[in-house]
């Protein structure tokens, strides 16, 4: 008797947490998660065209039936821009940061949608002889329900943004498959629109793509001179010549420079990092892919870009072409279907040291 009462108590507890969570979630969807933007306003380079494109995606029309991928190399500013745009839109935008440690996936969902622990809820699953319901799985189901409430009220779908899905690509493609299937079905049903954010070039073709690239020369110089106080234009030009408009590199070099490191020391550090990447990719002299890599680099130095097919034609094996493309020396741009150097610093190394 005592056992039965305890079980009933547990079931009621689980149900009340479910109800409580669902109410919290509906409120959050209404307001949007409004993730904190780490970059301070006085260091921020506004990128209004990209923000406008993102805001359009975050405000889908009633009949919107596609889902999206925002891609771009590491450190091009994807997360920052996504967070700014989702804050500006607010209502109906849920931002979920996929953690590097996938054990924390349930927590990440919990944080995004302010879920109370659903551990207890899994008891219900056990009692009903169902397999244990994972925390993130129940969060997704709850989101599904919240999207119906939102749609009924606003007559348009809400938006879920999954940042850093690259963490799933290699470690747990099964979860990525589930998220992608959900994205497709919910878009087909006009329930919610999913936006994936990734630094991996390979994406399913059926997604609508937005690629976030480097800052322009003017934006980069503005960042160095006006935002970071590097008053000597010649120094700023040298930094831009070395790392181009990759915002994360500009930031790191500006940090070092402002902390008193000389340009020469900063340059040596960057070139050593590139050399390490070439070593890991087996592209240095006497390494496995040196000869074929040299040919690709030679053409890229002259023409800046290659079509994907032209790039692949350098290789005897498609697997070799793919392996080298994964190694952060070259970069594939799905929106234009071209291959380039991965960054200005790689190009700088190849031009000044490799040859
Ligand atoms: N528009 C900007 N103006 C000034 N600083 C920026 C801007 N965008 C990004 N940054 C800074 O550059 C760094 C990299 O930005 P962010 O993390 O947004 O890039 P990311 O593309 O998401 O990187 P990753 O691929 O590693 O996730 C951060 O330190 C961020 O504060
Ligand atoms: Mg990011």
mmCIF file of C-alpha atoms and ligand atoms in Angstrom:
data_model
loop_
_atom_site.group_PDB
_atom_site.id
_atom_site.type_symbol
_atom_site.label_atom_id
_atom_site.label_comp_id
_atom_site.label_asym_id
_atom_site.label_seq_id
_atom_site.Cartn_x
_atom_site.Cartn_y
_atom_site.Cartn_z
ATOM 1 C CA UNK A 1 0.000 0.000 0.000
ATOM 2 C CA UNK A 2 2.785 2.369 1.041
ATOM 3 C CA UNK A 3 4.651 1.535 -2.199
ATOM 4 C CA UNK A 4 1.590 2.283 -4.337
ATOM 5 C CA UNK A 5 1.084 5.625 -2.600
ATOM 6 C CA UNK A 6 4.745 6.521 -3.206
ATOM 7 C CA UNK A 7 4.398 5.590 -6.872
ATOM 8 C CA UNK A 8 1.269 7.706 -7.199
ATOM 9 C CA UNK A 9 3.099 10.551 -5.480
ATOM 10 C CA UNK A 10 5.989 10.218 -7.945
ATOM 11 C CA UNK A 11 3.629 10.203 -10.929
ATOM 12 C CA UNK A 12 1.825 13.307 -9.679
ATOM 13 C CA UNK A 13 5.177 14.976 -9.047
ATOM 14 C CA UNK A 14 6.358 14.133 -12.572
ATOM 15 C CA UNK A 15 3.142 15.419 -14.097
ATOM 16 C CA UNK A 16 3.283 18.652 -12.114
ATOM 17 C CA UNK A 17 6.897 19.242 -13.214
ATOM 18 C CA UNK A 18 5.766 18.634 -16.787
ATOM 19 C CA UNK A 19 2.959 21.156 -16.428
ATOM 20 C CA UNK A 20 5.244 23.652 -14.705
ATOM 21 C CA UNK A 21 7.895 23.226 -17.434
ATOM 22 C CA UNK A 22 5.390 23.603 -20.207
ATOM 23 C CA UNK A 23 4.068 26.856 -18.739
ATOM 24 C CA UNK A 24 7.625 28.241 -18.302
ATOM 25 C CA UNK A 25 8.480 27.182 -21.814
ATOM 26 C CA UNK A 26 5.453 28.864 -23.361
ATOM 27 C CA UNK A 27 6.484 32.075 -21.600
ATOM 28 C CA UNK A 28 10.064 31.791 -22.859
ATOM 29 C CA UNK A 29 8.992 31.177 -26.435
ATOM 30 C CA UNK A 30 6.783 34.256 -26.186
ATOM 31 C CA UNK A 31 9.732 36.403 -25.111
ATOM 32 C CA UNK A 32 12.536 34.597 -26.957
ATOM 33 C CA UNK A 33 15.636 33.298 -25.129
ATOM 34 C CA UNK A 34 17.623 36.507 -25.800
ATOM 35 C CA UNK A 35 21.135 35.059 -25.395
ATOM 36 C CA UNK A 36 23.846 37.297 -23.952
ATOM 37 C CA UNK A 37 26.190 38.838 -26.550
ATOM 38 C CA UNK A 38 29.770 38.635 -25.230
ATOM 39 C CA UNK A 39 31.290 41.410 -27.370
ATOM 40 C CA UNK A 40 30.950 44.874 -25.853
ATOM 41 C CA UNK A 41 29.251 47.580 -27.926
ATOM 42 C CA UNK A 42 32.372 49.720 -28.131
ATOM 43 C CA UNK A 43 34.356 46.863 -29.753
ATOM 44 C CA UNK A 44 31.581 45.671 -32.041
ATOM 45 C CA UNK A 45 31.785 46.118 -35.810
ATOM 46 C CA UNK A 46 28.174 46.285 -36.980
ATOM 47 C CA UNK A 47 27.482 44.044 -39.955
ATOM 48 C CA UNK A 48 24.013 45.314 -40.851
ATOM 49 C CA UNK A 49 23.521 43.351 -44.082
ATOM 50 C CA UNK A 50 24.133 40.005 -42.400
ATOM 51 C CA UNK A 51 22.025 40.983 -39.377
ATOM 52 C CA UNK A 52 19.137 41.894 -41.700
ATOM 53 C CA UNK A 53 19.408 38.545 -43.532
ATOM 54 C CA UNK A 54 19.370 36.688 -40.224
ATOM 55 C CA UNK A 55 16.447 38.711 -38.900
ATOM 56 C CA UNK A 56 14.414 37.771 -41.976
ATOM 57 C CA UNK A 57 15.022 34.100 -41.198
ATOM 58 C CA UNK A 58 14.079 34.663 -37.548
ATOM 59 C CA UNK A 59 10.736 36.196 -38.586
ATOM 60 C CA UNK A 60 9.323 33.521 -40.872
ATOM 61 C CA UNK A 61 6.056 34.033 -42.649
ATOM 62 C CA UNK A 62 3.040 31.807 -42.027
ATOM 63 C CA UNK A 63 3.745 29.447 -44.922
ATOM 64 C CA UNK A 64 7.530 29.200 -44.520
ATOM 65 C CA UNK A 65 8.521 25.584 -45.107
ATOM 66 C CA UNK A 66 12.303 25.519 -45.352
ATOM 67 C CA UNK A 67 15.030 25.272 -42.765
ATOM 68 C CA UNK A 68 18.421 26.886 -42.709
ATOM 69 C CA UNK A 69 22.134 26.498 -42.210
ATOM 70 C CA UNK A 70 24.362 29.392 -41.207
ATOM 71 C CA UNK A 71 27.924 28.353 -41.949
ATOM 72 C CA UNK A 72 31.389 29.881 -41.981
ATOM 73 C CA UNK A 73 34.918 29.075 -40.856
ATOM 74 C CA UNK A 74 35.848 29.127 -37.161
ATOM 75 C CA UNK A 75 35.847 32.619 -35.746
ATOM 76 C CA UNK A 76 34.106 34.514 -38.535
ATOM 77 C CA UNK A 77 31.595 35.905 -36.012
ATOM 78 C CA UNK A 78 28.622 33.547 -36.536
ATOM 79 C CA UNK A 79 27.642 33.201 -32.863
ATOM 80 C CA UNK A 80 27.940 36.935 -32.217
ATOM 81 C CA UNK A 81 25.758 37.865 -35.200
ATOM 82 C CA UNK A 82 23.206 35.130 -34.505
ATOM 83 C CA UNK A 83 22.872 36.296 -30.895
ATOM 84 C CA UNK A 84 22.501 39.957 -31.893
ATOM 85 C CA UNK A 85 19.842 39.134 -34.502
ATOM 86 C CA UNK A 86 17.927 36.829 -32.149
ATOM 87 C CA UNK A 87 17.928 39.542 -29.461
ATOM 88 C CA UNK A 88 16.668 42.125 -31.924
ATOM 89 C CA UNK A 89 13.808 39.869 -32.998
ATOM 90 C CA UNK A 90 13.176 38.472 -29.481
ATOM 91 C CA UNK A 91 9.697 36.979 -29.658
ATOM 92 C CA UNK A 92 9.592 33.380 -30.894
ATOM 93 C CA UNK A 93 13.366 32.749 -31.200
ATOM 94 C CA UNK A 94 14.916 29.972 -29.066
ATOM 95 C CA UNK A 95 18.730 29.751 -29.026
ATOM 96 C CA UNK A 96 20.383 26.449 -28.013
ATOM 97 C CA UNK A 97 24.169 26.185 -27.728
ATOM 98 C CA UNK A 98 25.222 22.567 -28.411
ATOM 99 C CA UNK A 99 28.009 21.851 -25.879
ATOM 100 C CA UNK A 100 31.367 20.279 -26.786
ATOM 101 C CA UNK A 101 30.716 17.650 -24.112
ATOM 102 C CA UNK A 102 27.542 15.931 -25.282
ATOM 103 C CA UNK A 103 26.868 14.600 -21.787
ATOM 104 C CA UNK A 104 25.800 18.182 -21.089
ATOM 105 C CA UNK A 105 23.296 18.302 -23.944
ATOM 106 C CA UNK A 106 20.295 17.875 -21.649
ATOM 107 C CA UNK A 107 21.567 20.708 -19.456
ATOM 108 C CA UNK A 108 22.111 22.939 -22.500
ATOM 109 C CA UNK A 109 18.497 22.442 -23.557
ATOM 110 C CA UNK A 110 17.397 22.964 -19.962
ATOM 111 C CA UNK A 111 19.282 26.270 -19.809
ATOM 112 C CA UNK A 112 17.875 27.471 -23.118
ATOM 113 C CA UNK A 113 14.272 26.817 -22.207
ATOM 114 C CA UNK A 114 14.511 27.178 -18.439
ATOM 115 C CA UNK A 115 13.505 23.591 -17.743
ATOM 116 C CA UNK A 116 13.360 22.180 -14.234
ATOM 117 C CA UNK A 117 15.129 18.808 -13.977
ATOM 118 C CA UNK A 118 13.137 16.182 -15.809
ATOM 119 C CA UNK A 119 14.924 13.249 -14.186
ATOM 120 C CA UNK A 120 11.792 12.464 -12.262
ATOM 121 C CA UNK A 121 9.726 12.463 -15.414
ATOM 122 C CA UNK A 122 11.653 9.492 -16.723
ATOM 123 C CA UNK A 123 10.101 7.533 -13.862
ATOM 124 C CA UNK A 124 6.852 7.765 -15.753
ATOM 125 C CA UNK A 125 8.561 6.188 -18.747
ATOM 126 C CA UNK A 126 9.895 3.367 -16.567
ATOM 127 C CA UNK A 127 6.503 2.725 -15.015
ATOM 128 C CA UNK A 128 4.929 2.554 -18.441
ATOM 129 C CA UNK A 129 7.662 0.157 -19.562
ATOM 130 C CA UNK A 130 9.136 2.642 -22.016
ATOM 131 C CA UNK A 131 12.870 3.135 -22.432
ATOM 132 C CA UNK A 132 14.359 5.960 -20.377
ATOM 133 C CA UNK A 133 13.427 9.268 -21.936
ATOM 134 C CA UNK A 134 16.549 11.360 -22.328
ATOM 135 C CA UNK A 135 16.441 14.912 -20.990
ATOM 136 C CA UNK A 136 17.106 16.555 -24.305
ATOM 137 C CA UNK A 137 14.584 14.251 -25.965
ATOM 138 C CA UNK A 138 11.840 15.400 -23.607
ATOM 139 C CA UNK A 139 12.923 19.019 -24.073
ATOM 140 C CA UNK A 140 12.487 18.617 -27.838
ATOM 141 C CA UNK A 141 9.041 17.116 -27.370
ATOM 142 C CA UNK A 142 8.105 20.005 -25.089
ATOM 143 C CA UNK A 143 9.388 22.477 -27.691
ATOM 144 C CA UNK A 144 7.238 20.738 -30.245
ATOM 145 C CA UNK A 145 4.192 21.350 -28.097
ATOM 146 C CA UNK A 146 5.204 24.962 -27.337
ATOM 147 C CA UNK A 147 5.515 25.578 -31.076
ATOM 148 C CA UNK A 148 1.867 24.614 -31.513
ATOM 149 C CA UNK A 149 0.808 27.026 -28.766
ATOM 150 C CA UNK A 150 2.928 29.769 -30.376
ATOM 151 C CA UNK A 151 1.580 29.082 -33.863
ATOM 152 C CA UNK A 152 -2.005 29.144 -32.637
ATOM 153 C CA UNK A 153 -1.427 32.518 -31.013
ATOM 154 C CA UNK A 154 0.740 34.282 -33.639
ATOM 155 C CA UNK A 155 -0.263 32.477 -36.819
ATOM 156 C CA UNK A 156 3.407 31.934 -37.768
ATOM 157 C CA UNK A 157 6.063 29.368 -36.793
ATOM 158 C CA UNK A 158 8.615 29.967 -34.034
ATOM 159 C CA UNK A 159 12.346 29.517 -34.697
ATOM 160 C CA UNK A 160 14.876 27.208 -32.976
ATOM 161 C CA UNK A 161 18.572 27.970 -33.477
ATOM 162 C CA UNK A 162 21.119 25.209 -32.805
ATOM 163 C CA UNK A 163 24.587 26.782 -32.556
ATOM 164 C CA UNK A 164 27.799 24.719 -32.815
ATOM 165 C CA UNK A 165 26.287 21.658 -34.443
ATOM 166 C CA UNK A 166 29.832 20.820 -35.566
ATOM 167 C CA UNK A 167 30.109 19.277 -32.080
ATOM 168 C CA UNK A 168 27.617 16.640 -33.222
ATOM 169 C CA UNK A 169 28.986 16.012 -36.712
ATOM 170 C CA UNK A 170 31.866 13.791 -35.585
ATOM 171 C CA UNK A 171 30.918 12.825 -32.040
ATOM 172 C CA UNK A 172 27.271 11.913 -32.372
ATOM 173 C CA UNK A 173 25.871 12.014 -35.898
ATOM 174 C CA UNK A 174 22.803 10.084 -34.644
ATOM 175 C CA UNK A 175 21.630 13.074 -32.602
ATOM 176 C CA UNK A 176 22.290 15.331 -35.579
ATOM 177 C CA UNK A 177 20.152 13.017 -37.726
ATOM 178 C CA UNK A 178 17.318 13.271 -35.205
ATOM 179 C CA UNK A 179 17.558 17.067 -35.119
ATOM 180 C CA UNK A 180 17.651 17.214 -38.924
ATOM 181 C CA UNK A 181 14.664 14.901 -39.283
ATOM 182 C CA UNK A 182 12.757 17.023 -36.777
ATOM 183 C CA UNK A 183 13.809 20.155 -38.664
ATOM 184 C CA UNK A 184 12.470 18.739 -41.907
ATOM 185 C CA UNK A 185 9.180 17.481 -40.509
ATOM 186 C CA UNK A 186 8.430 20.582 -38.473
ATOM 187 C CA UNK A 187 9.218 22.806 -41.470
ATOM 188 C CA UNK A 188 7.003 20.643 -43.711
ATOM 189 C CA UNK A 189 4.200 20.989 -41.152
ATOM 190 C CA UNK A 190 4.933 24.750 -40.783
ATOM 191 C CA UNK A 191 5.334 24.145 -37.039
ATOM 192 C CA UNK A 192 8.724 25.668 -36.381
ATOM 193 C CA UNK A 193 11.726 26.718 -38.417
ATOM 194 C CA UNK A 194 15.153 25.329 -37.503
ATOM 195 C CA UNK A 195 18.411 27.188 -38.037
ATOM 196 C CA UNK A 196 21.636 25.183 -37.727
ATOM 197 C CA UNK A 197 24.911 27.044 -37.173
ATOM 198 C CA UNK A 198 28.073 25.221 -38.175
ATOM 199 C CA UNK A 199 31.729 25.705 -38.994
ATOM 200 C CA UNK A 200 31.714 22.525 -41.108
ATOM 201 C CA UNK A 201 31.572 23.067 -44.850
ATOM 202 C CA UNK A 202 29.650 19.905 -45.699
ATOM 203 C CA UNK A 203 25.919 20.429 -45.296
ATOM 204 C CA UNK A 204 22.900 18.719 -46.789
ATOM 205 C CA UNK A 205 21.958 20.486 -50.000
ATOM 206 C CA UNK A 206 18.278 20.764 -49.137
ATOM 207 C CA UNK A 207 18.956 23.433 -46.504
ATOM 208 C CA UNK A 208 18.851 27.137 -47.284
ATOM 209 C CA UNK A 209 22.370 28.441 -46.768
ATOM 210 C CA UNK A 210 23.836 31.640 -45.419
ATOM 211 C CA UNK A 211 27.598 31.843 -45.250
ATOM 212 C CA UNK A 212 29.255 34.272 -42.860
ATOM 213 C CA UNK A 213 32.707 35.208 -44.081
ATOM 214 C CA UNK A 214 35.479 37.625 -43.147
ATOM 215 C CA UNK A 215 35.213 41.359 -42.502
ATOM 216 C CA UNK A 216 36.017 43.586 -45.470
ATOM 217 C CA UNK A 217 39.322 45.483 -45.464
ATOM 218 C CA UNK A 218 37.517 48.670 -44.443
ATOM 219 C CA UNK A 219 35.716 46.939 -41.549
ATOM 220 C CA UNK A 220 38.958 45.288 -40.418
ATOM 221 C CA UNK A 221 40.865 48.583 -40.415
ATOM 222 C CA UNK A 222 37.976 50.225 -38.536
ATOM 223 C CA UNK A 223 38.129 47.447 -35.960
ATOM 224 C CA UNK A 224 41.891 47.754 -35.456
ATOM 225 C CA UNK A 225 42.148 51.547 -35.527
ATOM 226 C CA UNK A 226 38.868 52.809 -34.058
ATOM 227 C CA UNK A 227 37.722 49.912 -31.877
ATOM 228 C CA UNK A 228 41.094 48.644 -30.647
ATOM 229 C CA UNK A 229 43.047 51.907 -30.611
ATOM 230 C CA UNK A 230 45.927 50.855 -32.907
ATOM 231 C CA UNK A 231 46.673 54.402 -34.034
ATOM 232 C CA UNK A 232 49.616 53.702 -36.310
ATOM 233 C CA UNK A 233 47.958 52.938 -39.662
ATOM 234 C CA UNK A 234 51.064 51.101 -40.888
ATOM 235 C CA UNK A 235 50.814 48.654 -37.956
ATOM 236 C CA UNK A 236 47.109 48.098 -38.645
ATOM 237 C CA UNK A 237 47.872 47.469 -42.324
ATOM 238 C CA UNK A 238 50.556 44.934 -41.428
ATOM 239 C CA UNK A 239 48.133 43.098 -39.135
ATOM 240 C CA UNK A 240 45.464 43.035 -41.844
ATOM 241 C CA UNK A 241 48.082 41.803 -44.362
ATOM 242 C CA UNK A 242 48.900 38.916 -42.011
ATOM 243 C CA UNK A 243 45.450 37.722 -40.863
ATOM 244 C CA UNK A 244 42.976 39.401 -43.232
ATOM 245 C CA UNK A 245 39.414 39.999 -42.022
ATOM 246 C CA UNK A 246 38.971 36.891 -39.825
ATOM 247 C CA UNK A 247 37.537 38.611 -36.749
ATOM 248 C CA UNK A 248 38.803 36.081 -34.201
ATOM 249 C CA UNK A 249 42.378 36.465 -35.537
ATOM 250 C CA UNK A 250 42.122 40.267 -35.656
ATOM 251 C CA UNK A 251 40.933 40.208 -32.059
ATOM 252 C CA UNK A 252 43.702 37.897 -30.831
ATOM 253 C CA UNK A 253 46.436 39.815 -32.643
ATOM 254 C CA UNK A 254 45.048 43.157 -31.407
ATOM 255 C CA UNK A 255 44.959 41.759 -27.827
ATOM 256 C CA UNK A 256 48.630 40.691 -28.076
ATOM 257 C CA UNK A 257 49.661 43.908 -29.772
ATOM 258 C CA UNK A 258 47.919 46.064 -27.169
ATOM 259 C CA UNK A 259 49.543 43.961 -24.413
ATOM 260 C CA UNK A 260 52.938 45.062 -25.729
ATOM 261 C CA UNK A 261 53.992 42.165 -28.006
ATOM 262 C CA UNK A 262 55.857 43.374 -31.093
ATOM 263 C CA UNK A 263 54.398 42.712 -34.551
ATOM 264 C CA UNK A 264 57.338 40.399 -35.348
ATOM 265 C CA UNK A 265 56.651 38.193 -32.310
ATOM 266 C CA UNK A 266 52.910 38.059 -33.062
ATOM 267 C CA UNK A 267 53.719 37.152 -36.663
ATOM 268 C CA UNK A 268 56.062 34.323 -35.625
ATOM 269 C CA UNK A 269 53.346 32.888 -33.326
ATOM 270 C CA UNK A 270 50.767 32.922 -36.107
ATOM 271 C CA UNK A 271 53.098 31.400 -38.682
ATOM 272 C CA UNK A 272 54.064 28.640 -36.274
ATOM 273 C CA UNK A 273 50.387 27.806 -35.781
ATOM 274 C CA UNK A 274 49.931 27.563 -39.560
ATOM 275 C CA UNK A 275 53.021 25.365 -39.843
ATOM 276 C CA UNK A 276 51.535 23.023 -37.231
ATOM 277 C CA UNK A 277 48.301 22.797 -39.217
ATOM 278 C CA UNK A 278 50.283 21.944 -42.379
ATOM 279 C CA UNK A 279 52.185 19.283 -40.460
ATOM 280 C CA UNK A 280 48.967 17.745 -39.113
ATOM 281 C CA UNK A 281 47.550 17.769 -42.642
ATOM 282 C CA UNK A 282 50.698 15.973 -43.952
ATOM 283 C CA UNK A 283 51.358 18.809 -46.378
ATOM 284 C CA UNK A 284 54.899 19.810 -45.363
ATOM 285 C CA UNK A 285 57.923 18.775 -47.459
ATOM 286 C CA UNK A 286 58.550 14.979 -47.358
ATOM 287 C CA UNK A 287 55.067 14.391 -45.957
ATOM 288 C CA UNK A 288 52.452 12.217 -47.679
ATOM 289 C CA UNK A 289 50.369 14.930 -49.403
ATOM 290 C CA UNK A 290 53.165 17.449 -50.116
ATOM 291 C CA UNK A 291 53.257 17.140 -53.925
ATOM 292 C CA UNK A 292 49.529 17.276 -54.575
ATOM 293 C CA UNK A 293 49.054 19.990 -51.936
ATOM 294 C CA UNK A 294 51.764 22.100 -53.566
ATOM 295 C CA UNK A 295 49.915 22.043 -56.891
ATOM 296 C CA UNK A 296 46.640 23.119 -55.296
ATOM 297 C CA UNK A 297 48.374 25.910 -53.363
ATOM 298 C CA UNK A 298 50.183 27.114 -56.454
ATOM 299 C CA UNK A 299 46.913 27.547 -58.342
ATOM 300 C CA UNK A 300 45.185 29.159 -55.345
ATOM 301 C CA UNK A 301 47.998 31.695 -54.969
ATOM 302 C CA UNK A 302 47.291 32.808 -58.511
ATOM 303 C CA UNK A 303 43.528 32.464 -58.812
ATOM 304 C CA UNK A 304 42.359 32.735 -55.129
ATOM 305 C CA UNK A 305 39.584 30.161 -55.659
ATOM 306 C CA UNK A 306 38.892 26.851 -57.389
ATOM 307 C CA UNK A 307 35.603 25.195 -58.209
ATOM 308 C CA UNK A 308 35.038 22.076 -56.083
ATOM 309 C CA UNK A 309 35.426 19.889 -59.166
ATOM 310 C CA UNK A 310 38.668 21.592 -60.228
ATOM 311 C CA UNK A 311 40.011 21.082 -56.680
ATOM 312 C CA UNK A 312 39.067 17.388 -56.699
ATOM 313 C CA UNK A 313 40.719 16.813 -60.067
ATOM 314 C CA UNK A 314 44.132 17.300 -58.468
ATOM 315 C CA UNK A 315 43.683 14.067 -56.538
ATOM 316 C CA UNK A 316 43.684 10.412 -57.596
ATOM 317 C CA UNK A 317 41.374 9.462 -54.742
ATOM 318 C CA UNK A 318 38.241 11.423 -53.720
ATOM 319 C CA UNK A 319 38.962 10.348 -50.120
ATOM 320 C CA UNK A 320 42.325 12.143 -50.208
ATOM 321 C CA UNK A 321 40.682 15.331 -51.535
ATOM 322 C CA UNK A 322 38.137 15.130 -48.735
ATOM 323 C CA UNK A 323 40.696 14.397 -46.020
ATOM 324 C CA UNK A 324 42.777 17.443 -46.956
ATOM 325 C CA UNK A 325 39.694 19.645 -47.159
ATOM 326 C CA UNK A 326 38.910 18.697 -43.552
ATOM 327 C CA UNK A 327 42.355 19.745 -42.336
ATOM 328 C CA UNK A 328 41.846 23.534 -42.063
ATOM 329 C CA UNK A 329 44.307 24.500 -44.771
ATOM 330 C CA UNK A 330 41.742 24.886 -47.504
ATOM 331 C CA UNK A 331 38.128 25.758 -47.052
ATOM 332 C CA UNK A 332 35.000 24.759 -48.941
ATOM 333 C CA UNK A 333 32.302 27.412 -49.359
ATOM 334 C CA UNK A 334 28.978 25.653 -49.973
ATOM 335 C CA UNK A 335 27.068 28.797 -50.987
ATOM 336 C CA UNK A 336 29.392 29.389 -53.973
ATOM 337 C CA UNK A 337 30.620 25.779 -54.301
ATOM 338 C CA UNK A 338 34.275 26.879 -54.338
ATOM 339 C CA UNK A 339 37.499 26.053 -52.482
ATOM 340 C CA UNK A 340 39.896 28.738 -51.170
ATOM 341 C CA UNK A 341 42.719 28.973 -48.634
ATOM 342 C CA UNK A 342 41.219 28.559 -45.158
ATOM 343 C CA UNK A 343 42.443 31.968 -44.028
ATOM 344 C CA UNK A 344 44.671 34.872 -44.950
ATOM 345 C CA UNK A 345 47.309 33.650 -42.479
ATOM 346 C CA UNK A 346 47.535 30.287 -44.286
ATOM 347 C CA UNK A 347 47.872 32.120 -47.603
ATOM 348 C CA UNK A 348 50.548 34.390 -46.062
ATOM 349 C CA UNK A 349 52.555 31.368 -44.892
ATOM 350 C CA UNK A 350 52.287 29.580 -48.223
ATOM 351 C CA UNK A 351 53.287 32.690 -50.176
ATOM 352 C CA UNK A 352 56.194 33.759 -47.977
ATOM 353 C CA UNK A 353 57.568 30.548 -46.451
ATOM 354 C CA UNK A 354 56.216 27.405 -48.128
ATOM 355 C CA UNK A 355 57.616 28.277 -51.564
HETATM 356 N N1 LIG B 1 31.150 42.029 -35.368
HETATM 357 C C1 LIG B 1 32.112 41.870 -34.455
HETATM 358 N N2 LIG B 1 32.791 42.927 -33.971
HETATM 359 C C2 LIG B 1 33.772 42.762 -33.056
HETATM 360 N N3 LIG B 1 34.153 41.579 -32.548
HETATM 361 C C3 LIG B 1 33.504 40.480 -32.988
HETATM 362 C C4 LIG B 1 32.448 40.573 -33.959
HETATM 363 N N4 LIG B 1 32.003 39.320 -34.234
HETATM 364 C C5 LIG B 1 32.729 38.496 -33.466
HETATM 365 N N5 LIG B 1 33.623 39.175 -32.716
HETATM 366 C C6 LIG B 1 34.585 38.579 -31.774
HETATM 367 O O1 LIG B 1 35.329 37.588 -32.491
HETATM 368 C C7 LIG B 1 35.444 36.373 -31.753
HETATM 369 C C8 LIG B 1 34.844 35.213 -32.543
HETATM 370 O O2 LIG B 1 33.446 35.450 -32.716
HETATM 371 P P1 LIG B 1 32.339 34.290 -32.660
HETATM 372 O O3 LIG B 1 32.549 33.431 -31.472
HETATM 373 O O4 LIG B 1 31.032 34.957 -32.834
HETATM 374 O O5 LIG B 1 32.740 33.479 -33.967
HETATM 375 P P2 LIG B 1 32.159 32.069 -34.478
HETATM 376 O O6 LIG B 1 32.130 32.161 -35.963
HETATM 377 O O7 LIG B 1 30.905 31.762 -33.782
HETATM 378 O O8 LIG B 1 33.310 31.078 -34.019
HETATM 379 P P3 LIG B 1 33.217 29.450 -33.941
HETATM 380 O O9 LIG B 1 33.172 28.938 -35.336
HETATM 381 O O10 LIG B 1 34.501 29.066 -33.257
HETATM 382 O O11 LIG B 1 31.997 29.120 -33.155
HETATM 383 C C9 LIG B 1 34.740 36.622 -30.432
HETATM 384 O O12 LIG B 1 35.729 36.942 -29.476
HETATM 385 C C10 LIG B 1 33.841 37.813 -30.683
HETATM 386 O O13 LIG B 1 33.699 38.580 -29.530
HETATM 387 MG MG1 LIG B 2 30.333 30.129 -32.604
#
